Tab-separated table of C-alpha atoms in Angstrom:
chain	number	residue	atom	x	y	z
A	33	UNK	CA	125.999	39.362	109.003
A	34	UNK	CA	124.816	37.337	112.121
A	35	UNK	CA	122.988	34.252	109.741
A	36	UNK	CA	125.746	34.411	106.983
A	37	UNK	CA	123.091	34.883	104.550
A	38	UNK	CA	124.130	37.102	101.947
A	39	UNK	CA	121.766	39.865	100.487
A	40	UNK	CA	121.528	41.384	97.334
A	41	UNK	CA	121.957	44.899	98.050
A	42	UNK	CA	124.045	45.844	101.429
A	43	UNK	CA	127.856	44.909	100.608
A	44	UNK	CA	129.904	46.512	103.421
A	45	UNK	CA	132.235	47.449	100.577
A	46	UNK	CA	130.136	49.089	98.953
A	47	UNK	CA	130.339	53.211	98.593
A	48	UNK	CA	127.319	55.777	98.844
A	49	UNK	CA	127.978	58.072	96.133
A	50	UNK	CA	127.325	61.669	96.520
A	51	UNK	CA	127.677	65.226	94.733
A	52	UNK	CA	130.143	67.610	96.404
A	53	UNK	CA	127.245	69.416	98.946
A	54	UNK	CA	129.053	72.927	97.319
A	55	UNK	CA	128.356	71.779	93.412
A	56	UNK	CA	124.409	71.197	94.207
A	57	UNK	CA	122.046	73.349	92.095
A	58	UNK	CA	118.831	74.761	92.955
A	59	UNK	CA	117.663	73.476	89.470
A	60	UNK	CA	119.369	71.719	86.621
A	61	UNK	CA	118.598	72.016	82.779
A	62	UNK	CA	118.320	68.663	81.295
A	63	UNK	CA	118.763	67.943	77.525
A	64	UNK	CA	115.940	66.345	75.410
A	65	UNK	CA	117.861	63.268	75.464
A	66	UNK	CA	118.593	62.847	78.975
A	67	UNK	CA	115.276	63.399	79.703
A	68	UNK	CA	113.627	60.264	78.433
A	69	UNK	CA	116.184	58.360	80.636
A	70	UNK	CA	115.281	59.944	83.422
A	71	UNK	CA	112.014	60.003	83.416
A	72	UNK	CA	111.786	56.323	82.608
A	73	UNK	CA	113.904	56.193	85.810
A	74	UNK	CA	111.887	58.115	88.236
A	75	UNK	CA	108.999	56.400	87.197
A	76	UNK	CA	110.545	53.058	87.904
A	77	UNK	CA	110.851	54.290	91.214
A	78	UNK	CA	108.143	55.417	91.893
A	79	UNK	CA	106.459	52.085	91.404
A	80	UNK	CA	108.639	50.612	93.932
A	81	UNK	CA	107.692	53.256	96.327
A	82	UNK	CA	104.172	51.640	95.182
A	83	UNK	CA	105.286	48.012	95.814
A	84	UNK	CA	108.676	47.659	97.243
A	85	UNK	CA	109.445	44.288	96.789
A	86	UNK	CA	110.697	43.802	93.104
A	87	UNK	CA	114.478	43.816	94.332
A	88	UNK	CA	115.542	42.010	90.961
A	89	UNK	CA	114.549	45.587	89.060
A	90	UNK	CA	115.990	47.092	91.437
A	91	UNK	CA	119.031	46.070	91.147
A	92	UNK	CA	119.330	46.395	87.385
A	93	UNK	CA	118.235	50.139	87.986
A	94	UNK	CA	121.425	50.511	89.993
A	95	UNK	CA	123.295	48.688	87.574
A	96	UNK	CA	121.431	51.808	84.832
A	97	UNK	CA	122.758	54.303	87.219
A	98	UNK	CA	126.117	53.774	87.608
A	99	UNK	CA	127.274	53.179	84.062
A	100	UNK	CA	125.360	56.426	82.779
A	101	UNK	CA	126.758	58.931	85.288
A	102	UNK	CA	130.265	59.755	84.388
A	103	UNK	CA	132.137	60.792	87.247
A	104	UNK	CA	135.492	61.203	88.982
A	105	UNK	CA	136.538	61.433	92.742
A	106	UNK	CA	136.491	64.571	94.082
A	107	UNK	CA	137.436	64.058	97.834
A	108	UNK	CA	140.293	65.777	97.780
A	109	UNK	CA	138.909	69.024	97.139
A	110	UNK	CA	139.883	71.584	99.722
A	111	UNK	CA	138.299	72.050	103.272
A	112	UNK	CA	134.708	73.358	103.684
A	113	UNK	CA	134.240	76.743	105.092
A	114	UNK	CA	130.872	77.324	107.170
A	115	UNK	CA	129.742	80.084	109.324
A	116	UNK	CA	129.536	79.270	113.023
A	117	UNK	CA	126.800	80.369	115.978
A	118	UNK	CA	128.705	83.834	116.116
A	119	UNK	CA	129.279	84.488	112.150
A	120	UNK	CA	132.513	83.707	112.187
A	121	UNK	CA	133.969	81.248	109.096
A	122	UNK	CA	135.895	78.627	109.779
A	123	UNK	CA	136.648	76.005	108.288
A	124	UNK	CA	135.920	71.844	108.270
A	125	UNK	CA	139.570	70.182	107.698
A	126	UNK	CA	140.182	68.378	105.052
A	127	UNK	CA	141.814	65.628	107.051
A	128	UNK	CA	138.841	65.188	108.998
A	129	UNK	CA	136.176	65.448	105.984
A	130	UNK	CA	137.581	61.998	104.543
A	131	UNK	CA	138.206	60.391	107.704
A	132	UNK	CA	134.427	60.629	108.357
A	133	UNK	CA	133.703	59.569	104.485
A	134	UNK	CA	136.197	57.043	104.659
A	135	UNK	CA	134.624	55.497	107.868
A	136	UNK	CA	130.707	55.589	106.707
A	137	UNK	CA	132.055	54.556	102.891
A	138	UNK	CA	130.914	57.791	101.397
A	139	UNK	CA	132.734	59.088	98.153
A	140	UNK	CA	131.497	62.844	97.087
A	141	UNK	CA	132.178	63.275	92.962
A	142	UNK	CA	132.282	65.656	90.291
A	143	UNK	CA	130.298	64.439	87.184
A	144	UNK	CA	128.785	66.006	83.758
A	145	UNK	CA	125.547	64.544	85.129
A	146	UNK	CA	125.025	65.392	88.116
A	147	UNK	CA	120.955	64.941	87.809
A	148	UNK	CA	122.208	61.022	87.759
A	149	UNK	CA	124.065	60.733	90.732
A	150	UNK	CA	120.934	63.089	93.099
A	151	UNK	CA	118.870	60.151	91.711
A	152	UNK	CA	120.989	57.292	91.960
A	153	UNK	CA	122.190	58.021	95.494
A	154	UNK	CA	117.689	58.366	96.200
A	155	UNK	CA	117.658	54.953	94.823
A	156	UNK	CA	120.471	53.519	97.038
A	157	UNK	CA	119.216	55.112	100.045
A	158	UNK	CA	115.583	53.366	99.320
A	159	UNK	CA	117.121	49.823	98.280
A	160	UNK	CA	119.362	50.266	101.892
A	161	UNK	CA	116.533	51.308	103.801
A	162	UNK	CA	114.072	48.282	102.389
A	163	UNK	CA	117.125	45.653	102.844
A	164	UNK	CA	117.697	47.247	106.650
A	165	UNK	CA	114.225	47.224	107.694
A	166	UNK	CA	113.065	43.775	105.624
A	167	UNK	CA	112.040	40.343	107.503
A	168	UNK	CA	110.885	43.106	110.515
A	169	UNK	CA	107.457	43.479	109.611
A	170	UNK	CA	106.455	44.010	113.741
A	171	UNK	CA	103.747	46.358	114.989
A	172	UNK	CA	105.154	49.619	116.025
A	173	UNK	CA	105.066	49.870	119.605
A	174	UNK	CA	106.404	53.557	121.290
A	175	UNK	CA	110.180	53.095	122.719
A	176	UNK	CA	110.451	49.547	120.688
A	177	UNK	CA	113.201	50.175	117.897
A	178	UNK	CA	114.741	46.818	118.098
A	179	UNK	CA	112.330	44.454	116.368
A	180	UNK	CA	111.902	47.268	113.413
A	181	UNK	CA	115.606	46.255	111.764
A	182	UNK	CA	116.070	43.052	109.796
A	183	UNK	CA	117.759	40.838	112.808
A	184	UNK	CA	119.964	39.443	109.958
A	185	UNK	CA	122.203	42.472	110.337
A	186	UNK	CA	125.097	43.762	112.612
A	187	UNK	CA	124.789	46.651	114.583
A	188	UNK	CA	127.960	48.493	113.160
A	189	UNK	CA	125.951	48.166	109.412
A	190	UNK	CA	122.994	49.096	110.746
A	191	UNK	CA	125.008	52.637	112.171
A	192	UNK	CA	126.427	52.821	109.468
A	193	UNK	CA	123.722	52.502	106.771
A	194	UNK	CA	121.344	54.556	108.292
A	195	UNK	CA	123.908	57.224	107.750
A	196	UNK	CA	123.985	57.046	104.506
A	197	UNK	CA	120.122	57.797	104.716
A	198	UNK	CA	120.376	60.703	107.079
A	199	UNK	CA	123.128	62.250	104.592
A	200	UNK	CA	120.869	61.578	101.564
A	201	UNK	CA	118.227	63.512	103.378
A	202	UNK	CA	120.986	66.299	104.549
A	203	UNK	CA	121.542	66.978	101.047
A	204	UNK	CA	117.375	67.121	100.182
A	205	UNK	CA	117.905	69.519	102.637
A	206	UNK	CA	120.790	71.841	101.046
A	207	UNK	CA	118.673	71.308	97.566
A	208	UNK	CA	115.529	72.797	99.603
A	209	UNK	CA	117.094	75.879	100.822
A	210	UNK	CA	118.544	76.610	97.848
A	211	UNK	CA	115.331	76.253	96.127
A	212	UNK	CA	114.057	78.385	99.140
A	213	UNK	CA	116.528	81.195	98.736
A	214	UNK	CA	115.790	81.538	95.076
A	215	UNK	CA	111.913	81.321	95.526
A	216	UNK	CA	112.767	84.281	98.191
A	217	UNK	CA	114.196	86.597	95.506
A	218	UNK	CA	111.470	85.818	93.288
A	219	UNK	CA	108.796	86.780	95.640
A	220	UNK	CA	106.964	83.323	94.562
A	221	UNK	CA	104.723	82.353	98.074
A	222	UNK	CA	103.708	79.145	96.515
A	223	UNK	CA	107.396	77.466	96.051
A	224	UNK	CA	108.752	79.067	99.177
A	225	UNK	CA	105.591	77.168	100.782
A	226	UNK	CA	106.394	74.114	99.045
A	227	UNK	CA	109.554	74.170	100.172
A	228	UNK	CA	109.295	74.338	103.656
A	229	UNK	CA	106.953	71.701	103.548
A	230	UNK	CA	109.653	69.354	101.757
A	231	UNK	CA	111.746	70.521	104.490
A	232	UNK	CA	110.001	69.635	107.101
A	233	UNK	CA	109.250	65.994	105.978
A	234	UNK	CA	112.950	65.533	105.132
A	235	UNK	CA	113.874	66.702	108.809
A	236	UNK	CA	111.386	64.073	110.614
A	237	UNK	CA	112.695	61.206	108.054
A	238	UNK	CA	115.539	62.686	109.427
A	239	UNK	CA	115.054	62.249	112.986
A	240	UNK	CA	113.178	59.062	112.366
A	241	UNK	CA	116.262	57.317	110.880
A	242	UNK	CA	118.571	58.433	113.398
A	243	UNK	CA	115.731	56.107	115.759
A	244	UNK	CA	116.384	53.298	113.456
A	245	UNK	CA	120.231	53.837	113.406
A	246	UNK	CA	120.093	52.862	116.962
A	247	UNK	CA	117.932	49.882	116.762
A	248	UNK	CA	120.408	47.860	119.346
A	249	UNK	CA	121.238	47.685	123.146
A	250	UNK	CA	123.708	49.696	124.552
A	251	UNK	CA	126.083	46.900	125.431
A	252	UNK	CA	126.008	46.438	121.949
A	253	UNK	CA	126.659	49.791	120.912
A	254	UNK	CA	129.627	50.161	123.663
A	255	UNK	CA	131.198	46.547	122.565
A	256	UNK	CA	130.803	46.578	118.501
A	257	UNK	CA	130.444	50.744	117.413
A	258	UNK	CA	131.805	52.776	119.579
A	259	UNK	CA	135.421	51.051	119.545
A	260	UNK	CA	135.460	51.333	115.311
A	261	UNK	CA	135.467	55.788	116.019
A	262	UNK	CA	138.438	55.575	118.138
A	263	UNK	CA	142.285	55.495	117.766
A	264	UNK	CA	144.031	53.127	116.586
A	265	UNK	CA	140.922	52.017	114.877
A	266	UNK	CA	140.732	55.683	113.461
A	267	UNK	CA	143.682	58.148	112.854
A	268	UNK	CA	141.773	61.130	114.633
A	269	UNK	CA	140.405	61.671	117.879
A	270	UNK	CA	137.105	63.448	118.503
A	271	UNK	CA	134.842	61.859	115.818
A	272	UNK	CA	132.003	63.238	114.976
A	273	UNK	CA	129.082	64.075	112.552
A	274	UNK	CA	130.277	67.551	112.960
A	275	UNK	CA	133.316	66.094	110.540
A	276	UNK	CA	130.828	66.027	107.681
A	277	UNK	CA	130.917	68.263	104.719
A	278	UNK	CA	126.985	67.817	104.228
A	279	UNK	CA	126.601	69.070	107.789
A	280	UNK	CA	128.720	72.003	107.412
A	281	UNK	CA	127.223	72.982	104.274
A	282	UNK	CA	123.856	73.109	105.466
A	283	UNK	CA	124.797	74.622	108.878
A	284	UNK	CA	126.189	77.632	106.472
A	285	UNK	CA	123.207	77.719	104.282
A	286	UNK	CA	120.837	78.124	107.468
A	287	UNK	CA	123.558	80.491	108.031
A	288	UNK	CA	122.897	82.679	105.608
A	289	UNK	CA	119.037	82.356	105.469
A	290	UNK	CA	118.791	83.808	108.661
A	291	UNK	CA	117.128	87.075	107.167
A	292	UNK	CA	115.018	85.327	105.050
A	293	UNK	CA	113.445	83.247	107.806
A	294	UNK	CA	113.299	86.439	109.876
A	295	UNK	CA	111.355	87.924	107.516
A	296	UNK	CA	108.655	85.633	106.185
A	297	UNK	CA	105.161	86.714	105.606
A	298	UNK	CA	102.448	85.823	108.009
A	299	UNK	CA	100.817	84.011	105.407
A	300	UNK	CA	103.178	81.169	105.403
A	301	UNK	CA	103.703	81.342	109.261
A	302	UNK	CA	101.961	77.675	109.587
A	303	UNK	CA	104.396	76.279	107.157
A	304	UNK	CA	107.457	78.013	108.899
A	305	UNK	CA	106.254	76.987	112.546
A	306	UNK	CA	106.276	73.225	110.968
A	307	UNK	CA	109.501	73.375	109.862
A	308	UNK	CA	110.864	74.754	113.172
A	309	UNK	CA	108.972	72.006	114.769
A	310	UNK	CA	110.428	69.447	112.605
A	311	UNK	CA	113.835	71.056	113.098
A	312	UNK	CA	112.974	69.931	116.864
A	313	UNK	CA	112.080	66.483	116.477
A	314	UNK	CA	115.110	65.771	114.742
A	315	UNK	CA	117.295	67.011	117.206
A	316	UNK	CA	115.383	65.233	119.470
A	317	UNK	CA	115.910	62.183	118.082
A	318	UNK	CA	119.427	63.120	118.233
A	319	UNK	CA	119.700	63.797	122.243
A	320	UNK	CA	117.615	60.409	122.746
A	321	UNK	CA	119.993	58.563	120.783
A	322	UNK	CA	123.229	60.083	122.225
A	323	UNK	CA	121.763	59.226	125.990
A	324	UNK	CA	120.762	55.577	125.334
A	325	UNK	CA	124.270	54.989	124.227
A	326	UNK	CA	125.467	56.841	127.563
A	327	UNK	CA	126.397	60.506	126.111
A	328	UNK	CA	125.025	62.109	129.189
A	329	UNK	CA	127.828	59.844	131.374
A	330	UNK	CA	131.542	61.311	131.297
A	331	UNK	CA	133.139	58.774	128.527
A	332	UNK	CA	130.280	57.727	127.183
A	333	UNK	CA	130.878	60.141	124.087
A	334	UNK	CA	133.858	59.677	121.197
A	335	UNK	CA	133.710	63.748	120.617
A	336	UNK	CA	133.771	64.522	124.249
A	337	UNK	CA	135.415	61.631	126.590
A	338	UNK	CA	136.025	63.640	129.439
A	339	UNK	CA	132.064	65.691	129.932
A	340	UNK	CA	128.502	65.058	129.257
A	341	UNK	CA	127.990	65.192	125.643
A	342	UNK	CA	124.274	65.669	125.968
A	343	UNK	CA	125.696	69.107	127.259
A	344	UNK	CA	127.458	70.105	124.441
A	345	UNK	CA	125.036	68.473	122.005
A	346	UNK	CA	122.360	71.004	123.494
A	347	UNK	CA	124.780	73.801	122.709
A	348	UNK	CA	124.731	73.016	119.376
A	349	UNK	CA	121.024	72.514	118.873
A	350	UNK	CA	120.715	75.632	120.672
A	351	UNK	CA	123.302	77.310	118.130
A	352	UNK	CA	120.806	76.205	115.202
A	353	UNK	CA	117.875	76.705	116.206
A	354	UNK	CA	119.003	80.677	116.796
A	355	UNK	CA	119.715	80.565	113.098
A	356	UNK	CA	116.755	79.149	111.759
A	357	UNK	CA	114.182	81.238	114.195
A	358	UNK	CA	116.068	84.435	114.264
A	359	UNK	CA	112.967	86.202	116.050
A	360	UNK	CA	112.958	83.624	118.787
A	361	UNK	CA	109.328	82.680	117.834
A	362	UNK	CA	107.615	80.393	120.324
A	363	UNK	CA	106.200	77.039	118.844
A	364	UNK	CA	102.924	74.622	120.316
A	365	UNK	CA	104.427	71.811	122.398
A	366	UNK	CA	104.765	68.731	120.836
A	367	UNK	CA	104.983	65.213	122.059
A	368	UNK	CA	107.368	62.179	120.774
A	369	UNK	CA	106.404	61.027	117.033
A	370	UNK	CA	103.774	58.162	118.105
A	371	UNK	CA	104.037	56.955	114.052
A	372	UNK	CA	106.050	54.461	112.631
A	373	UNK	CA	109.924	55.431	112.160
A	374	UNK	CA	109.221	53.712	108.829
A	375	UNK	CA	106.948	55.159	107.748
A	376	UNK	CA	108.078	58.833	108.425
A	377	UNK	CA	111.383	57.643	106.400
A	378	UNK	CA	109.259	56.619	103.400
A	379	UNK	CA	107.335	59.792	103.379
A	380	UNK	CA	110.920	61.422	103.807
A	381	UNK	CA	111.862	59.543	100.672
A	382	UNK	CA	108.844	60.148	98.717
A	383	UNK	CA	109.128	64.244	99.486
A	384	UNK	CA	112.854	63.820	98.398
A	385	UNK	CA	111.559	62.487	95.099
A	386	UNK	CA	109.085	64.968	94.225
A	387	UNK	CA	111.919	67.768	95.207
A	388	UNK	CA	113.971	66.199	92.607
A	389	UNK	CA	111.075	66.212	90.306
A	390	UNK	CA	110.883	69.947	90.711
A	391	UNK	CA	114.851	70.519	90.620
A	392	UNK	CA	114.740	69.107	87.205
A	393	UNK	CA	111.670	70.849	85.997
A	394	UNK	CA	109.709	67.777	85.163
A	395	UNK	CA	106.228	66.705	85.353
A	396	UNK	CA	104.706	62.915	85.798
């Protein structure tokens, strides 16, 4: 850290815990006796959601977390298979799976409660993102992303903590197409609206973090990031988000919900063209971030060092947007997200809460 003030929360040893994107349920029974716990839990956090500044209970609701889950590592299970533009499987390599965990500190686990660690790894995005964006109380002003991070940081945290957000998101995402699918086969309108909706706020806290993730100059990016994805600093050339088993998961679940987008009713048509607009702001976000750092320049890309990445980044976005809006429907133009990144994130966090909410059948 640049002051050498230490914080509470952000310890660069510290790991984001995650379930296994594959072991995710669309809904989870919870015992009469878990239940109390949790719900005592969620409502703790949704207080500081409320007033987000009581770090000291907090931290003590971490400190709940980790010694009720029981878990063990599970990053050695085998390689991820996903579905690519074509419908072909392939598959993710295992190699490369925990050489992008390893890098952003992620560890993916198998547990007997895995309601525990879906709400524990909420709570340690939200601490992360209050620690990251604390002491930067500035005005948001269009273009200005670097005055919205706490200066006290360095820029190779700040890339790598707003990570862990966008992956906490990624999987609200795999928990809302699941929750989609099933609401699909039960012909129930209302939760297939709801989720959409979900989805769409996840995908612009999404895109919005992806801004904050690049909250420094370009020198700075070129001098202190970009160095820490290449050999000998990594084993692996080619880095890449495209290395992450969230990613490919959800990649395979828009996959295979191709039919079901395809065939919506008109009635939730405003919800769907939402959520294919929100699908374009985060990738948005994406290309704007990949040419400030110089991924339209040959070299200026760890995935593609010898042609314009901003190329082959549009391929992609291209690839999934032809799975999510099968029927090539047109959507209203839209212009840059004049809000607040931070704000969009909190509402991100706050939809992600209420999805839980729903996943374990509870009411507050």
């Amino acid at each position: 850290m640049n002051t050498g003030k230490q914080t509470v929360f952000i310890n660069e040893n510290k790991k984001l815990t995650l379930l296994y994107p594959q072991t995710i349920c669309s809904q989870y029974k919870i015992n009469e006796k878990a239940k109390k716990s949790i719900i005592e839990k969620v409502k703790i956090l949704q207080q500081y959601f409320q007033s987000p500044k009581n770090y000291k209970e907090m931290g003590n609701l971490l400190t709940l977390f980790e010694s009720n889950a029981r878990v063990e590592n599970a990053d050695q299970i085998s390689a991820i298979e996903l579905l690519n533009s074509e419908g072909k499987v392939k598959s993710v390599k295992q190699h490369k799976i925990e050489e992008f965990n390893n890098y952003f500190d992620i560890q993916y686990v198998l547990t007997e409660w895995p309601e525990y660690i879906l709400l524990y790894s909420a709570l340690t995005g939200y601490v992360t993102f209050l620690e990251l964006t604390k002491n930067s109380a500035n005005k948001w002003t269009l273009g200005k992303l670097d005055t919205l991070v706490n200066p006290e940081f360095k820029p190779l945290l700040i890339w790598k903590k707003f990570h862990w957000i966008f992956l906490i998101f990624v999987q609200g995402l795999i928990l809302c197409l699941l929750r989609f699918e099933k609401a699909i086969k039960m012909n129930n309108l209302n939760q297939i609206k709801l989720e959409l909706e979900t989805a769409s706020n996840l995908m612009i806290g999404a895109g919005s973090v992806m801004k904050l993730a690049g909250s420094y100059s370009r020198k700075e990016y070129q001098e202190q990031i970009l160095p820490t994805m290449k050999p000998p600093n990594m084993k692996i050339e080619g880095f890449s988000g495209l290395m992450s088993s969230d990613h490919a998961y959800l990649v395979t679940l828009w996959k295979q919900n191709k039919k079901n987008f395809q065939n919506l009713p008109l009635s939730l048509q405003p919800q769907y063209e939402t959520f294919l607009l929100a699908y374009k702001i985060m990738a948005s976000s994406h290309r704007n971030i990949c040419s400030k750092f110089g991924g339209g320049e040959v070299g200026g890309s760890v995935k593609h060092p010898t042609k314009n990445a901003l190329l082959a980044l549009e391929k992609i976005v291209q690839a999934r947007w032809q799975m999510i809006n099968p029927t090539h429907q047109s959507v209203h133009e839209w212009m840059e997200m004049m809000n607040d990144p931070r704000e969009l994130v909190q509402t991100g966090f706050k939809n992600h809460l209420q999805l839980l909410l729903r996943t374990f059948n509870l009411e507050l």
